[in-house]
Amino acid sequence: MDEKQRKQLTKAVGRAIAVKRGEVGLSQEKVAEILGISREAVSRLETGVAVPSVVRLAELAEIFDCGIEELLTDASNRKLDQARKIFELIGDVSDEHREMLMNVFKQLTQSLVGKNNHKEKKTD
C-alpha cells in the first residue's frame, strides 16, 4: 500500500467513524468524554489526520454499538468488502425493487467500463 492509498484509507475510516457517531446521535465532545480524550483528538480521527489503533476502533465500536468491521468495511475499497456492503444495503429491499436496482447497477457498470475502455484506447 503506497502513501496515497494509506491516506485515502485513513480518511475513509475517519468518515465512517463520523457517520456512525452521527447515526447514534453523539457529539464529538461526548465521544471524547467517554474515551477520555480531547474533542480535538476525536476530530483528528474523523478527518483522517490521526490513525486509530485497533484498541481505539474497538472502543468506538462499543460506543456506536456496531462491529469493528463496520468501521473498516465501510471505508474499504476492496471489491469483496464493497460487494458485502451492497448486499447489506439491498437486504431489506423487495424482490421487485432489488431487480430494478440490479438493472440500474448493470447499466451503470457497463457504461463506466465502456468509458474506461474508451479512455485506455485513446491513450494507447
Coordinates of C-alpha atoms in Angstrom, one line a residue:
M1 CA 0.0 0.0 0.0
D2 CA 1.5 3.3 -1.0
E3 CA 1.3 6.6 0.9
K4 CA -1.6 7.9 -1.2
Q5 CA -3.7 4.7 -0.6
R6 CA -2.8 4.9 3.1
K7 CA -4.1 8.5 3.4
Q8 CA -7.3 7.6 1.5
L9 CA -8.0 4.7 3.8
T10 CA -7.3 6.7 6.9
K11 CA -9.7 9.4 5.7
A12 CA -12.3 6.8 4.8
V13 CA -12.1 5.2 8.2
G14 CA -12.4 8.7 9.7
R15 CA -15.6 9.4 7.6
A16 CA -17.0 6.0 8.8
I17 CA -16.4 7.0 12.4
A18 CA -18.1 10.3 11.9
V19 CA -21.1 8.7 10.2
K20 CA -21.5 6.1 13.0
R21 CA -21.2 8.9 15.6
G22 CA -23.9 10.8 13.8
E23 CA -26.2 7.8 13.5
V24 CA -26.1 7.3 17.3
G25 CA -26.6 11.0 17.9
L26 CA -23.4 11.7 19.8
S27 CA -21.3 14.8 19.7
Q28 CA -17.6 14.8 19.3
E29 CA -17.5 16.2 22.9
K30 CA -19.5 13.2 24.2
V31 CA -17.4 10.6 22.4
A32 CA -14.2 12.4 23.7
E33 CA -15.6 12.3 27.2
I34 CA -16.4 8.6 27.0
L35 CA -12.9 7.8 25.6
G36 CA -11.1 10.1 28.0
I37 CA -9.5 12.2 25.2
S38 CA -10.0 15.7 23.8
R39 CA -12.6 16.7 21.3
E40 CA -9.7 17.7 19.0
A41 CA -8.4 14.1 19.2
V42 CA -11.9 12.8 18.0
S43 CA -11.9 15.4 15.3
R44 CA -8.4 14.3 14.1
L45 CA -9.7 10.7 14.0
E46 CA -12.7 11.7 11.9
T47 CA -10.7 13.8 9.5
G48 CA -8.1 11.2 8.9
V49 CA -5.3 13.2 10.5
A50 CA -4.8 10.6 13.2
V51 CA -4.9 6.8 12.6
P52 CA -7.0 4.9 15.2
S53 CA -5.4 1.9 16.8
V54 CA -7.1 -1.4 16.9
V55 CA -7.9 -0.8 20.6
R56 CA -9.4 2.6 19.7
L57 CA -11.5 1.1 16.9
A58 CA -12.8 -1.5 19.4
E59 CA -13.7 1.3 21.9
L60 CA -15.5 3.3 19.2
A61 CA -17.4 0.2 18.0
E62 CA -18.5 -0.4 21.6
I63 CA -19.7 3.2 21.8
F64 CA -21.5 3.1 18.5
D65 CA -22.9 -0.4 19.2
C66 CA -21.5 -1.8 15.9
G67 CA -18.8 -4.2 14.9
I68 CA -15.3 -3.1 14.4
E69 CA -15.5 -4.5 10.9
E70 CA -18.2 -1.9 10.1
L71 CA -15.8 0.9 10.7
L72 CA -13.3 -0.7 8.4
T73 CA -15.6 -2.2 5.8
D74 CA -17.5 1.0 5.1
A75 CA -14.1 2.6 4.4
S76 CA -12.6 -0.2 2.3
N77 CA -12.0 0.0 -1.4
R78 CA -11.6 -3.8 -1.7
K79 CA -14.1 -5.3 -4.1
L80 CA -15.2 -8.0 -1.7
D81 CA -15.9 -5.5 1.1
Q82 CA -17.8 -3.3 -1.3
A83 CA -19.9 -6.2 -2.6
R84 CA -20.8 -7.1 1.0
K85 CA -21.9 -3.5 1.6
I86 CA -24.1 -3.6 -1.4
F87 CA -25.5 -7.0 -0.2
E88 CA -26.3 -5.3 3.2
L89 CA -27.9 -2.3 1.6
I90 CA -30.3 -4.3 -0.6
G91 CA -31.1 -6.9 2.1
D92 CA -34.4 -5.4 3.1
V93 CA -35.5 -4.2 -0.4
S94 CA -38.4 -6.1 -2.0
D95 CA -37.7 -8.5 -4.9
E96 CA -39.2 -6.1 -7.4
H97 CA -37.1 -3.2 -6.2
R98 CA -34.0 -5.3 -5.9
E99 CA -34.4 -6.4 -9.6
M100 CA -34.7 -2.7 -10.5
L101 CA -31.6 -1.8 -8.6
M102 CA -29.7 -4.7 -10.3
N103 CA -30.7 -3.4 -13.7
V104 CA -29.6 0.1 -12.8
F105 CA -26.3 -1.2 -11.4
K106 CA -25.7 -3.3 -14.5
Q107 CA -26.3 -0.4 -16.9
L108 CA -24.2 1.9 -14.8
T109 CA -21.4 -0.6 -14.6
Q110 CA -21.5 -1.3 -18.4
S111 CA -21.4 2.5 -19.0
L112 CA -18.4 3.0 -16.7
V113 CA -16.5 0.0 -18.0
G114 CA -17.1 1.3 -21.6
K115 CA -15.8 4.8 -20.6
N116 CA -12.7 3.3 -19.0
N117 CA -12.0 1.1 -22.1
H118 CA -12.5 4.1 -24.3
K119 CA -10.0 6.2 -22.3
E120 CA -7.5 3.4 -22.4
K121 CA -7.8 3.1 -26.2
K122 CA -7.4 6.9 -26.6
T123 CA -4.1 6.9 -24.6
D124 CA -2.6 3.9 -26.5

